[in-house]
Amino acid sequence: MQMMPTKEETSKSAETDFTLCPRLEQTFTFLGKKWNGLIIDVLLEDGPQRFRDLAHKVSRCIDRVLVERLKELEQNGVIVRRTYPDKALIEYDLTTKGREFRNVMTAIHAWSDKWSCPVEAAEK
């Protein structure tokens, strides 16, 4: 006759079996940081952007924070900052690593279209 595990044994087993993948945690932390996903999405949809264009498209993000996020994205190899010879033109574009987010962003858009409530309904 086989005995059923006790609640305590089941709980201990569940605790020891589950480990959070450090890479997955790092990715969710990175994408979950406010504005990162939207910046990546704009660059995926509209291609290279000047700062003022990004600031206009991610309008709720203040300039200081946008500068910080762009620097972080650049340090992580997701975007590249291009300065042209006349120095008046600076553009931000996705690297190969950044373009790899396309399928992820497509899936997020599909999920949010299906499951997220409209902003107007959420604000009521």
Tab-separated table of C-alpha atoms in Angstrom:
chain	number	residue	atom	x	y	z
A	1	MET	CA	0.000	0.000	0.000
A	2	GLN	CA	1.402	3.381	-1.048
A	3	MET	CA	1.020	6.280	1.358
A	4	MET	CA	0.135	9.777	0.238
A	5	PRO	CA	2.752	12.448	1.035
A	6	THR	CA	1.898	14.749	3.893
A	7	LYS	CA	1.183	18.416	3.291
A	8	GLU	CA	4.571	19.267	4.807
A	9	GLU	CA	6.396	16.834	2.509
A	10	THR	CA	4.576	18.192	-0.545
A	11	SER	CA	5.392	21.766	0.478
A	12	LYS	CA	9.093	20.978	0.985
A	13	SER	CA	9.208	19.151	-2.343
A	14	ALA	CA	7.654	22.096	-4.167
A	15	GLU	CA	10.119	24.499	-2.564
A	16	THR	CA	13.142	22.479	-3.576
A	17	ASP	CA	11.954	21.690	-7.110
A	18	PHE	CA	11.360	25.289	-8.174
A	19	THR	CA	14.253	27.509	-9.141
A	20	LEU	CA	13.954	30.744	-10.997
A	21	CYS	CA	16.186	30.868	-14.034
A	22	PRO	CA	18.528	33.852	-13.536
A	23	ARG	CA	18.386	34.719	-17.249
A	24	LEU	CA	14.598	34.731	-17.281
A	25	GLU	CA	14.525	36.884	-14.155
A	26	GLN	CA	17.056	39.287	-15.696
A	27	THR	CA	15.025	39.509	-18.922
A	28	PHE	CA	11.752	40.237	-17.121
A	29	THR	CA	13.473	42.842	-14.965
A	30	PHE	CA	14.917	44.472	-18.084
A	31	LEU	CA	11.673	44.439	-20.086
A	32	GLY	CA	9.607	45.354	-17.048
A	33	LYS	CA	11.573	48.513	-16.394
A	34	LYS	CA	9.285	51.398	-17.187
A	35	TRP	CA	9.591	52.643	-20.771
A	36	ASN	CA	12.070	50.031	-22.049
A	37	GLY	CA	9.413	47.968	-23.799
A	38	LEU	CA	7.790	51.032	-25.343
A	39	ILE	CA	11.114	52.397	-26.614
A	40	ILE	CA	11.948	49.037	-28.175
A	41	ASP	CA	8.456	48.835	-29.672
A	42	VAL	CA	8.734	52.292	-31.273
A	43	LEU	CA	12.113	51.426	-32.786
A	44	LEU	CA	10.757	48.107	-34.075
A	45	GLU	CA	7.726	49.777	-35.649
A	46	ASP	CA	9.211	53.031	-36.923
A	47	GLY	CA	12.932	52.323	-37.385
A	48	PRO	CA	15.735	54.701	-36.370
A	49	GLN	CA	14.560	57.721	-34.390
A	50	ARG	CA	15.945	61.025	-33.261
A	51	PHE	CA	15.603	61.833	-29.577
A	52	ARG	CA	12.804	64.360	-30.096
A	53	ASP	CA	10.828	61.819	-32.168
A	54	LEU	CA	11.196	59.170	-29.469
A	55	ALA	CA	10.228	61.730	-26.822
A	56	HIS	CA	7.102	62.568	-28.825
A	57	LYS	CA	6.116	58.913	-29.324
A	58	VAL	CA	6.809	57.913	-25.702
A	59	SER	CA	5.178	61.112	-24.540
A	60	ARG	CA	4.544	60.247	-20.890
A	61	CYS	CA	8.259	59.659	-20.275
A	62	ILE	CA	10.093	62.790	-19.184
A	63	ASP	CA	13.276	63.650	-21.098
A	64	ARG	CA	15.638	62.925	-18.196
A	65	VAL	CA	14.247	59.399	-17.781
A	66	LEU	CA	14.250	58.813	-21.543
A	67	VAL	CA	17.956	59.718	-21.648
A	68	GLU	CA	18.609	57.243	-18.788
A	69	ARG	CA	16.675	54.459	-20.503
A	70	LEU	CA	18.415	55.053	-23.835
A	71	LYS	CA	21.814	54.860	-22.106
A	72	GLU	CA	20.809	51.610	-20.357
A	73	LEU	CA	19.507	50.108	-23.599
A	74	GLU	CA	22.751	51.080	-25.299
A	75	GLN	CA	24.869	49.603	-22.472
A	76	ASN	CA	22.897	46.365	-22.768
A	77	GLY	CA	23.576	46.198	-26.505
A	78	VAL	CA	19.912	46.586	-27.486
A	79	ILE	CA	20.236	49.940	-29.237
A	80	VAL	CA	22.998	51.893	-30.887
A	81	ARG	CA	23.392	55.670	-30.793
A	82	ARG	CA	24.588	56.993	-34.130
A	83	THR	CA	26.155	60.416	-34.447
A	84	TYR	CA	26.534	61.733	-37.984
A	85	PRO	CA	29.427	63.906	-39.230
A	86	ASP	CA	27.526	67.183	-38.987
A	87	LYS	CA	26.841	66.359	-35.293
A	88	ALA	CA	23.360	67.868	-35.617
A	89	LEU	CA	21.855	64.465	-36.288
A	90	ILE	CA	21.844	61.773	-33.619
A	91	GLU	CA	19.708	58.695	-34.137
A	92	TYR	CA	18.871	55.692	-32.029
A	93	ASP	CA	18.409	52.339	-33.703
A	94	LEU	CA	18.073	48.723	-32.667
A	95	THR	CA	21.024	46.383	-32.855
A	96	THR	CA	20.643	42.798	-34.005
A	97	LYS	CA	20.093	41.907	-30.354
A	98	GLY	CA	17.355	44.548	-30.116
A	99	ARG	CA	15.625	43.393	-33.300
A	100	GLU	CA	15.401	39.927	-31.758
A	101	PHE	CA	12.619	41.347	-29.551
A	102	ARG	CA	10.247	41.484	-32.570
A	103	ASN	CA	8.595	38.105	-31.877
A	104	VAL	CA	8.375	38.863	-28.167
A	105	MET	CA	6.722	42.232	-28.803
A	106	THR	CA	4.344	40.692	-31.352
A	107	ALA	CA	3.303	38.112	-28.757
A	108	ILE	CA	2.861	40.812	-26.087
A	109	HIS	CA	0.696	42.861	-28.465
A	110	ALA	CA	-1.451	39.791	-29.264
A	111	TRP	CA	-1.860	38.942	-25.575
A	112	SER	CA	-2.742	42.518	-24.610
A	113	ASP	CA	-5.237	42.813	-27.490
A	114	LYS	CA	-6.958	39.670	-26.224
A	115	TRP	CA	-6.754	40.109	-22.452
A	116	SER	CA	-6.082	43.720	-21.425
A	117	CYS	CA	-8.985	46.018	-20.816
A	118	PRO	CA	-9.051	49.393	-22.561
A	119	VAL	CA	-7.338	52.184	-20.616
A	120	GLU	CA	-10.623	54.071	-20.298
A	121	ALA	CA	-12.249	51.083	-18.549
A	122	ALA	CA	-9.278	50.631	-16.214
A	123	GLU	CA	-9.412	54.266	-15.125
A	124	LYS	CA	-13.077	54.036	-14.001
